[in-house]
Amino acid sequence: MLEFAVVGPLLTLLGLASVQYGLLFNAKNLINHASFMAARAGSTGNARIDTVERAYLRGLIPLYGGGRTLQETTESLAKATADMAGNVQIEMLNPTRESFDDWNDPRLQTLFNTGARRVIPHRHLAHNLNDRAVLEKLGNSRELRNVQGSLVKPSSGQSLEDANIIKLRITHGYEPKVPLVGRVYATFLKWLDVKDNAFETRLIESGRIPVVSHVTLQMQTDPIETTQVSIPGMGNGGTPVDPGDPPVTTAEPPRCQTISCSPMPEPTDPGGGGTGSCKEGTCPVCTGTLPLPDVELDTDVLFNFNQSTLLPEGRAALDRLIQSAKDRTAAGEVFSDVKVIGHTDQIGEAGVNQQLSVTRAKAVSDYLRSHGFPSQTIAHEGRGATEPVVPLSACSPRTGQALIDCLQPNRRVVVQMSGAKT
């Protein structure tokens, strides 16, 4: 009995850890499949990020129960949509902004009526690749050079064929399902996190495991500019550079005092001053509201840079947040107070940033209120650039678009909520 009392809990934890690893491995396979489906939808849908997001959520249906009937699959899709609200990040790594700088075709902009959004030609690609005169007419007039028979432009370092490749990086916040083991995962992930990615750090702090998928496909339609990352230039000019080892934490590893690494609270005086146990009807009852986890939204998804008008993909993200809140209300939670707080980066004047943060927070709070977010009150405020996640000194000496990209984590809208569980 003594040996079992010592070894039993350890064997139980190892067994639960094995089950959780198996579930995580299966989830990774399904997430990879959903990522491929998202990229395929993007390749046939002009690389539109909203098309990619919808296809990714549909690809997650098997992970959330699947179904043999339309009703069952619809319910699984609703679960995936609610769980992924604020817990997934889809980045368009290619085509890049520089791809559109080099290979934009103004004629297709007019044909597709895309306004300021640029278009990279895909039609007649084989013919275009063999016709240097056609290629030289596309995009900007910067210096051109011929590399191994393919016309490569310097801003992107890409040929037209390279620009017609869609590449996605999808960071999925997986929630552990096995008791005890989730706390162990969270504890050690927090220790290993070097906090060089604000989104992954937020997932880890909320108890989720960041699962990252990369997928690359050939475009089947003309890419239209939406939300691209910036990867400029010709790389290292052909000279390899050792990037060195990835950053690692220097902190001491956590020392778990319990089998599940859960914190052990210090005993406190409950007060009251009386003796004996309470009787029915006289026992104290916990009243008031409890803070709920904050939801952080990337304003680069919600708004164009330096603007406060919600984008279609921003409205879609808020719709997912509203649906998640409604589902939680149906499960017994009551939202009593909601505050929307806008933050900007440090670029520009402080007064302008303050006003921009206020108008962005108001746009989000108005949308939540008008589309049925289940809360009695929804307030808003702006804090400008007073609470940065990335200090300005960390981005020195970057300028222009590189500085904007470096300060991206600072441009955010935080939804603070409080309520109670009924």
mmCIF file of N, CA and C in Angstrom, residues 176-259:
data_model
loop_
_atom_site.group_PDB
_atom_site.id
_atom_site.type_symbol
_atom_site.label_atom_id
_atom_site.label_comp_id
_atom_site.label_asym_id
_atom_site.label_seq_id
_atom_site.Cartn_x
_atom_site.Cartn_y
_atom_site.Cartn_z
ATOM 1 N N PRO A 176 -6.032 22.199 -23.746
ATOM 2 C CA PRO A 176 -5.891 20.817 -23.261
ATOM 3 C C PRO A 176 -7.201 20.312 -22.664
ATOM 4 N N LYS A 177 -7.489 19.028 -22.903
ATOM 5 C CA LYS A 177 -8.758 18.452 -22.474
ATOM 6 C C LYS A 177 -8.634 17.546 -21.258
ATOM 7 N N VAL A 178 -7.436 17.060 -20.957
ATOM 8 C CA VAL A 178 -7.260 16.069 -19.889
ATOM 9 C C VAL A 178 -7.024 16.783 -18.557
ATOM 10 N N PRO A 179 -7.748 16.402 -17.496
ATOM 11 C CA PRO A 179 -7.541 17.042 -16.183
ATOM 12 C C PRO A 179 -6.100 16.895 -15.698
ATOM 13 N N LEU A 180 -5.668 17.842 -14.904
ATOM 14 C CA LEU A 180 -4.343 17.882 -14.277
ATOM 15 C C LEU A 180 -3.231 18.204 -15.283
ATOM 16 N N VAL A 181 -3.220 17.474 -16.409
ATOM 17 C CA VAL A 181 -2.116 17.629 -17.354
ATOM 18 C C VAL A 181 -2.102 19.021 -17.970
ATOM 19 N N GLY A 182 -3.286 19.613 -18.184
ATOM 20 C CA GLY A 182 -3.335 20.953 -18.765
ATOM 21 C C GLY A 182 -2.575 21.959 -17.930
ATOM 22 N N ARG A 183 -2.687 21.855 -16.601
ATOM 23 C CA ARG A 183 -1.956 22.775 -15.721
ATOM 24 C C ARG A 183 -0.447 22.566 -15.836
ATOM 25 N N VAL A 184 -0.040 21.315 -15.970
ATOM 26 C CA VAL A 184 1.392 21.019 -16.119
ATOM 27 C C VAL A 184 1.913 21.625 -17.422
ATOM 28 N N TYR A 185 1.171 21.422 -18.511
ATOM 29 C CA TYR A 185 1.563 22.012 -19.797
ATOM 30 C C TYR A 185 1.680 23.528 -19.665
ATOM 31 N N ALA A 186 0.649 24.147 -19.073
ATOM 32 C CA ALA A 186 0.632 25.606 -18.970
ATOM 33 C C ALA A 186 1.801 26.129 -18.145
ATOM 34 N N THR A 187 2.098 25.437 -17.039
ATOM 35 C CA THR A 187 3.189 25.874 -16.169
ATOM 36 C C THR A 187 4.528 25.865 -16.892
ATOM 37 N N PHE A 188 4.807 24.792 -17.619
ATOM 38 C CA PHE A 188 6.111 24.687 -18.274
ATOM 39 C C PHE A 188 6.176 25.502 -19.563
ATOM 40 N N LEU A 189 5.044 25.695 -20.240
ATOM 41 C CA LEU A 189 5.048 26.577 -21.406
ATOM 42 C C LEU A 189 5.316 28.026 -20.990
ATOM 43 N N LYS A 190 4.750 28.446 -19.861
ATOM 44 C CA LYS A 190 5.025 29.798 -19.357
ATOM 45 C C LYS A 190 6.507 29.954 -19.030
ATOM 46 N N TRP A 191 7.112 28.899 -18.508
ATOM 47 C CA TRP A 191 8.545 28.975 -18.187
ATOM 48 C C TRP A 191 9.378 29.068 -19.467
ATOM 49 N N LEU A 192 9.022 28.295 -20.506
ATOM 50 C CA LEU A 192 9.802 28.277 -21.740
ATOM 51 C C LEU A 192 9.550 29.503 -22.618
ATOM 52 N N ASP A 193 8.454 30.214 -22.387
ATOM 53 C CA ASP A 193 8.096 31.341 -23.255
ATOM 54 C C ASP A 193 9.066 32.506 -23.066
ATOM 55 N N VAL A 194 9.706 32.933 -24.168
ATOM 56 C CA VAL A 194 10.633 34.071 -24.113
ATOM 57 C C VAL A 194 9.924 35.371 -24.458
ATOM 58 N N LYS A 195 8.605 35.303 -24.691
ATOM 59 C CA LYS A 195 7.754 36.478 -24.921
ATOM 60 C C LYS A 195 8.212 37.315 -26.124
ATOM 61 N N ASP A 196 8.628 36.616 -27.187
ATOM 62 C CA ASP A 196 8.960 37.326 -28.419
ATOM 63 C C ASP A 196 7.799 37.328 -29.402
ATOM 64 N N ASN A 197 6.664 36.731 -29.014
ATOM 65 C CA ASN A 197 5.463 36.733 -29.836
ATOM 66 C C ASN A 197 4.283 37.017 -28.927
ATOM 67 N N ALA A 198 3.705 38.217 -29.054
ATOM 68 C CA ALA A 198 2.650 38.640 -28.130
ATOM 69 C C ALA A 198 1.426 37.741 -28.204
ATOM 70 N N PHE A 199 1.071 37.266 -29.408
ATOM 71 C CA PHE A 199 -0.122 36.433 -29.539
ATOM 72 C C PHE A 199 0.095 35.077 -28.870
ATOM 73 N N GLU A 200 1.247 34.444 -29.101
ATOM 74 C CA GLU A 200 1.509 33.156 -28.474
ATOM 75 C C GLU A 200 1.578 33.294 -26.955
ATOM 76 N N THR A 201 2.170 34.389 -26.473
ATOM 77 C CA THR A 201 2.230 34.613 -25.028
ATOM 78 C C THR A 201 0.836 34.701 -24.434
ATOM 79 N N ARG A 202 -0.078 35.400 -25.138
ATOM 80 C CA ARG A 202 -1.447 35.521 -24.633
ATOM 81 C C ARG A 202 -2.140 34.165 -24.593
ATOM 82 N N LEU A 203 -1.907 33.333 -25.606
ATOM 83 C CA LEU A 203 -2.490 31.997 -25.599
ATOM 84 C C LEU A 203 -1.986 31.181 -24.415
ATOM 85 N N ILE A 204 -0.666 31.244 -24.173
ATOM 86 C CA ILE A 204 -0.075 30.479 -23.081
ATOM 87 C C ILE A 204 -0.621 30.962 -21.737
ATOM 88 N N GLU A 205 -0.736 32.289 -21.576
ATOM 89 C CA GLU A 205 -1.245 32.828 -20.320
ATOM 90 C C GLU A 205 -2.686 32.396 -20.069
ATOM 91 N N SER A 206 -3.449 32.153 -21.132
ATOM 92 C CA SER A 206 -4.840 31.725 -20.971
ATOM 93 C C SER A 206 -4.973 30.212 -20.847
ATOM 94 N N GLY A 207 -3.834 29.484 -20.797
ATOM 95 C CA GLY A 207 -3.867 28.041 -20.606
ATOM 96 C C GLY A 207 -3.953 27.235 -21.886
ATOM 97 N N ARG A 208 -3.729 27.873 -23.037
ATOM 98 C CA ARG A 208 -3.797 27.173 -24.312
ATOM 99 C C ARG A 208 -2.388 26.880 -24.835
ATOM 100 N N ILE A 209 -2.321 25.922 -25.758
ATOM 101 C CA ILE A 209 -1.048 25.519 -26.350
ATOM 102 C C ILE A 209 -0.994 26.051 -27.777
ATOM 103 N N PRO A 210 -0.015 26.906 -28.115
ATOM 104 C CA PRO A 210 0.086 27.398 -29.498
ATOM 105 C C PRO A 210 0.545 26.280 -30.436
ATOM 106 N N VAL A 211 -0.275 25.972 -31.425
ATOM 107 C CA VAL A 211 0.056 24.974 -32.440
ATOM 108 C C VAL A 211 0.189 25.716 -33.765
ATOM 109 N N VAL A 212 1.391 25.687 -34.350
ATOM 110 C CA VAL A 212 1.678 26.494 -35.536
ATOM 111 C C VAL A 212 1.756 25.592 -36.772
ATOM 112 N N SER A 213 1.058 25.985 -37.833
ATOM 113 C CA SER A 213 1.089 25.259 -39.105
ATOM 114 C C SER A 213 1.515 26.208 -40.219
ATOM 115 N N HIS A 214 2.361 25.715 -41.124
ATOM 116 C CA HIS A 214 2.733 26.448 -42.336
ATOM 117 C C HIS A 214 2.237 25.642 -43.534
ATOM 118 N N VAL A 215 1.682 26.318 -44.507
ATOM 119 C CA VAL A 215 1.213 25.632 -45.713
ATOM 120 C C VAL A 215 1.463 26.537 -46.915
ATOM 121 N N THR A 216 1.908 25.918 -48.008
ATOM 122 C CA THR A 216 2.252 26.640 -49.235
ATOM 123 C C THR A 216 1.579 25.957 -50.418
ATOM 124 N N LEU A 217 0.925 26.760 -51.276
ATOM 125 C CA LEU A 217 0.264 26.238 -52.461
ATOM 126 C C LEU A 217 0.459 27.211 -53.630
ATOM 127 N N GLN A 218 0.321 26.692 -54.839
ATOM 128 C CA GLN A 218 0.336 27.530 -56.037
ATOM 129 C C GLN A 218 -1.010 28.224 -56.174
ATOM 130 N N MET A 219 -0.996 29.538 -56.446
ATOM 131 C CA MET A 219 -2.229 30.270 -56.670
ATOM 132 C C MET A 219 -2.924 29.760 -57.927
ATOM 133 N N GLN A 220 -4.260 29.759 -57.892
ATOM 134 C CA GLN A 220 -5.064 29.389 -59.051
ATOM 135 C C GLN A 220 -5.875 30.572 -59.586
ATOM 136 N N THR A 221 -5.803 31.706 -58.897
ATOM 137 C CA THR A 221 -6.504 32.918 -59.313
ATOM 138 C C THR A 221 -5.568 34.104 -59.117
ATOM 139 N N ASP A 222 -5.999 35.277 -59.550
ATOM 140 C CA ASP A 222 -5.186 36.485 -59.405
ATOM 141 C C ASP A 222 -5.192 36.936 -57.944
ATOM 142 N N PRO A 223 -4.039 36.984 -57.256
ATOM 143 C CA PRO A 223 -4.024 37.449 -55.862
ATOM 144 C C PRO A 223 -4.426 38.919 -55.762
ATOM 145 N N ILE A 224 -5.334 39.202 -54.825
ATOM 146 C CA ILE A 224 -5.766 40.569 -54.542
ATOM 147 C C ILE A 224 -5.288 40.944 -53.156
ATOM 148 N N GLU A 225 -4.748 42.126 -53.004
ATOM 149 C CA GLU A 225 -4.130 42.569 -51.752
ATOM 150 C C GLU A 225 -5.168 42.647 -50.640
ATOM 151 N N THR A 226 -4.852 42.037 -49.481
ATOM 152 C CA THR A 226 -5.696 42.158 -48.287
ATOM 153 C C THR A 226 -4.820 42.532 -47.094
ATOM 154 N N THR A 227 -4.426 41.534 -46.288
ATOM 155 C CA THR A 227 -3.587 41.789 -45.108
ATOM 156 C C THR A 227 -2.324 40.958 -45.237
ATOM 157 N N GLN A 228 -1.311 41.526 -45.864
ATOM 158 C CA GLN A 228 -0.057 40.820 -46.087
ATOM 159 C C GLN A 228 1.015 41.279 -45.098
ATOM 160 N N VAL A 229 1.949 40.399 -44.814
ATOM 161 C CA VAL A 229 3.122 40.796 -44.038
ATOM 162 C C VAL A 229 4.130 41.430 -44.979
ATOM 163 N N SER A 230 5.147 42.033 -44.418
ATOM 164 C CA SER A 230 6.202 42.659 -45.209
ATOM 165 C C SER A 230 7.492 41.860 -45.051
ATOM 166 N N ILE A 231 8.001 41.344 -46.175
ATOM 167 C CA ILE A 231 9.285 40.637 -46.172
ATOM 168 C C ILE A 231 10.093 41.222 -47.327
ATOM 169 N N PRO A 232 10.813 42.302 -47.095
ATOM 170 C CA PRO A 232 11.378 43.057 -48.207
ATOM 171 C C PRO A 232 12.698 42.517 -48.728
ATOM 172 N N GLY A 233 12.998 42.938 -49.969
ATOM 173 C CA GLY A 233 14.341 42.873 -50.521
ATOM 174 C C GLY A 233 14.787 41.518 -51.007
ATOM 175 N N MET A 234 16.053 41.474 -51.335
ATOM 176 C CA MET A 234 16.669 40.289 -51.916
ATOM 177 C C MET A 234 17.345 39.432 -50.857
ATOM 178 N N GLY A 235 16.825 39.467 -49.641
ATOM 179 C CA GLY A 235 17.415 38.651 -48.581
ATOM 180 C C GLY A 235 18.810 39.122 -48.223
ATOM 181 N N ASN A 236 19.729 38.206 -48.131
ATOM 182 C CA ASN A 236 21.113 38.530 -47.787
ATOM 183 C C ASN A 236 21.962 38.780 -49.021
ATOM 184 N N GLY A 237 21.326 39.007 -50.160
ATOM 185 C CA GLY A 237 22.084 39.211 -51.387
ATOM 186 C C GLY A 237 22.847 37.971 -51.803
ATOM 187 N N GLY A 238 22.334 36.820 -51.417
ATOM 188 C CA GLY A 238 22.986 35.571 -51.788
ATOM 189 C C GLY A 238 24.074 35.129 -50.833
ATOM 190 N N THR A 239 24.322 35.883 -49.760
ATOM 191 C CA THR A 239 25.360 35.535 -48.791
ATOM 192 C C THR A 239 24.721 34.924 -47.544
ATOM 193 N N PRO A 240 24.896 33.628 -47.286
ATOM 194 C CA PRO A 240 24.265 33.012 -46.117
ATOM 195 C C PRO A 240 24.782 33.619 -44.816
ATOM 196 N N VAL A 241 23.874 33.771 -43.864
ATOM 197 C CA VAL A 241 24.216 34.305 -42.546
ATOM 198 C C VAL A 241 23.650 33.370 -41.496
ATOM 199 N N ASP A 242 24.484 32.995 -40.532
ATOM 200 C CA ASP A 242 24.035 32.123 -39.448
ATOM 201 C C ASP A 242 23.166 32.935 -38.491
ATOM 202 N N PRO A 243 21.869 32.600 -38.373
ATOM 203 C CA PRO A 243 21.011 33.389 -37.483
ATOM 204 C C PRO A 243 21.261 33.128 -36.005
ATOM 205 N N GLY A 244 22.059 32.106 -35.699
ATOM 206 C CA GLY A 244 22.319 31.789 -34.299
ATOM 207 C C GLY A 244 21.203 30.951 -33.699
ATOM 208 N N ASP A 245 21.377 30.587 -32.450
ATOM 209 C CA ASP A 245 20.388 29.777 -31.764
ATOM 210 C C ASP A 245 19.151 30.606 -31.438
ATOM 211 N N PRO A 246 17.976 29.984 -31.412
ATOM 212 C CA PRO A 246 16.769 30.714 -31.018
ATOM 213 C C PRO A 246 16.858 31.132 -29.556
ATOM 214 N N PRO A 247 16.132 32.190 -29.173
ATOM 215 C CA PRO A 247 16.190 32.640 -27.782
ATOM 216 C C PRO A 247 15.612 31.600 -26.835
ATOM 217 N N VAL A 248 16.227 31.469 -25.672
ATOM 218 C CA VAL A 248 15.753 30.535 -24.641
ATOM 219 C C VAL A 248 15.673 31.278 -23.319
ATOM 220 N N THR A 249 14.851 30.762 -22.419
ATOM 221 C CA THR A 249 14.698 31.391 -21.120
ATOM 222 C C THR A 249 15.903 31.090 -20.224
ATOM 223 N N THR A 250 16.216 32.023 -19.360
ATOM 224 C CA THR A 250 17.300 31.834 -18.391
ATOM 225 C C THR A 250 16.755 31.661 -16.974
ATOM 226 N N ALA A 251 15.422 31.662 -16.841
ATOM 227 C CA ALA A 251 14.814 31.528 -15.518
ATOM 228 C C ALA A 251 14.928 30.094 -15.024
ATOM 229 N N GLU A 252 14.827 29.929 -13.719
ATOM 230 C CA GLU A 252 14.853 28.607 -13.119
ATOM 231 C C GLU A 252 13.580 27.849 -13.498
ATOM 232 N N PRO A 253 13.675 26.547 -13.763
ATOM 233 C CA PRO A 253 12.467 25.784 -14.098
ATOM 234 C C PRO A 253 11.499 25.770 -12.923
ATOM 235 N N PRO A 254 10.210 25.641 -13.202
ATOM 236 C CA PRO A 254 9.226 25.641 -12.103
ATOM 237 C C PRO A 254 9.382 24.419 -11.217
ATOM 238 N N ARG A 255 9.148 24.611 -9.949
ATOM 239 C CA ARG A 255 9.178 23.506 -8.983
ATOM 240 C C ARG A 255 7.745 23.248 -8.535
ATOM 241 N N CYS A 256 7.148 22.219 -9.079
ATOM 242 C CA CYS A 256 5.749 21.926 -8.794
ATOM 243 C C CYS A 256 5.616 21.346 -7.387
ATOM 244 N N GLN A 257 4.726 21.935 -6.588
ATOM 245 C CA GLN A 257 4.484 21.438 -5.239
ATOM 246 C C GLN A 257 3.349 20.421 -5.197
ATOM 247 N N THR A 258 2.563 20.356 -6.288
ATOM 248 C CA THR A 258 1.486 19.380 -6.365
ATOM 249 C C THR A 258 1.675 18.571 -7.642
ATOM 250 N N ILE A 259 0.921 17.471 -7.761
ATOM 251 C CA ILE A 259 1.085 16.597 -8.914
ATOM 252 C C ILE A 259 0.663 17.277 -10.208
#
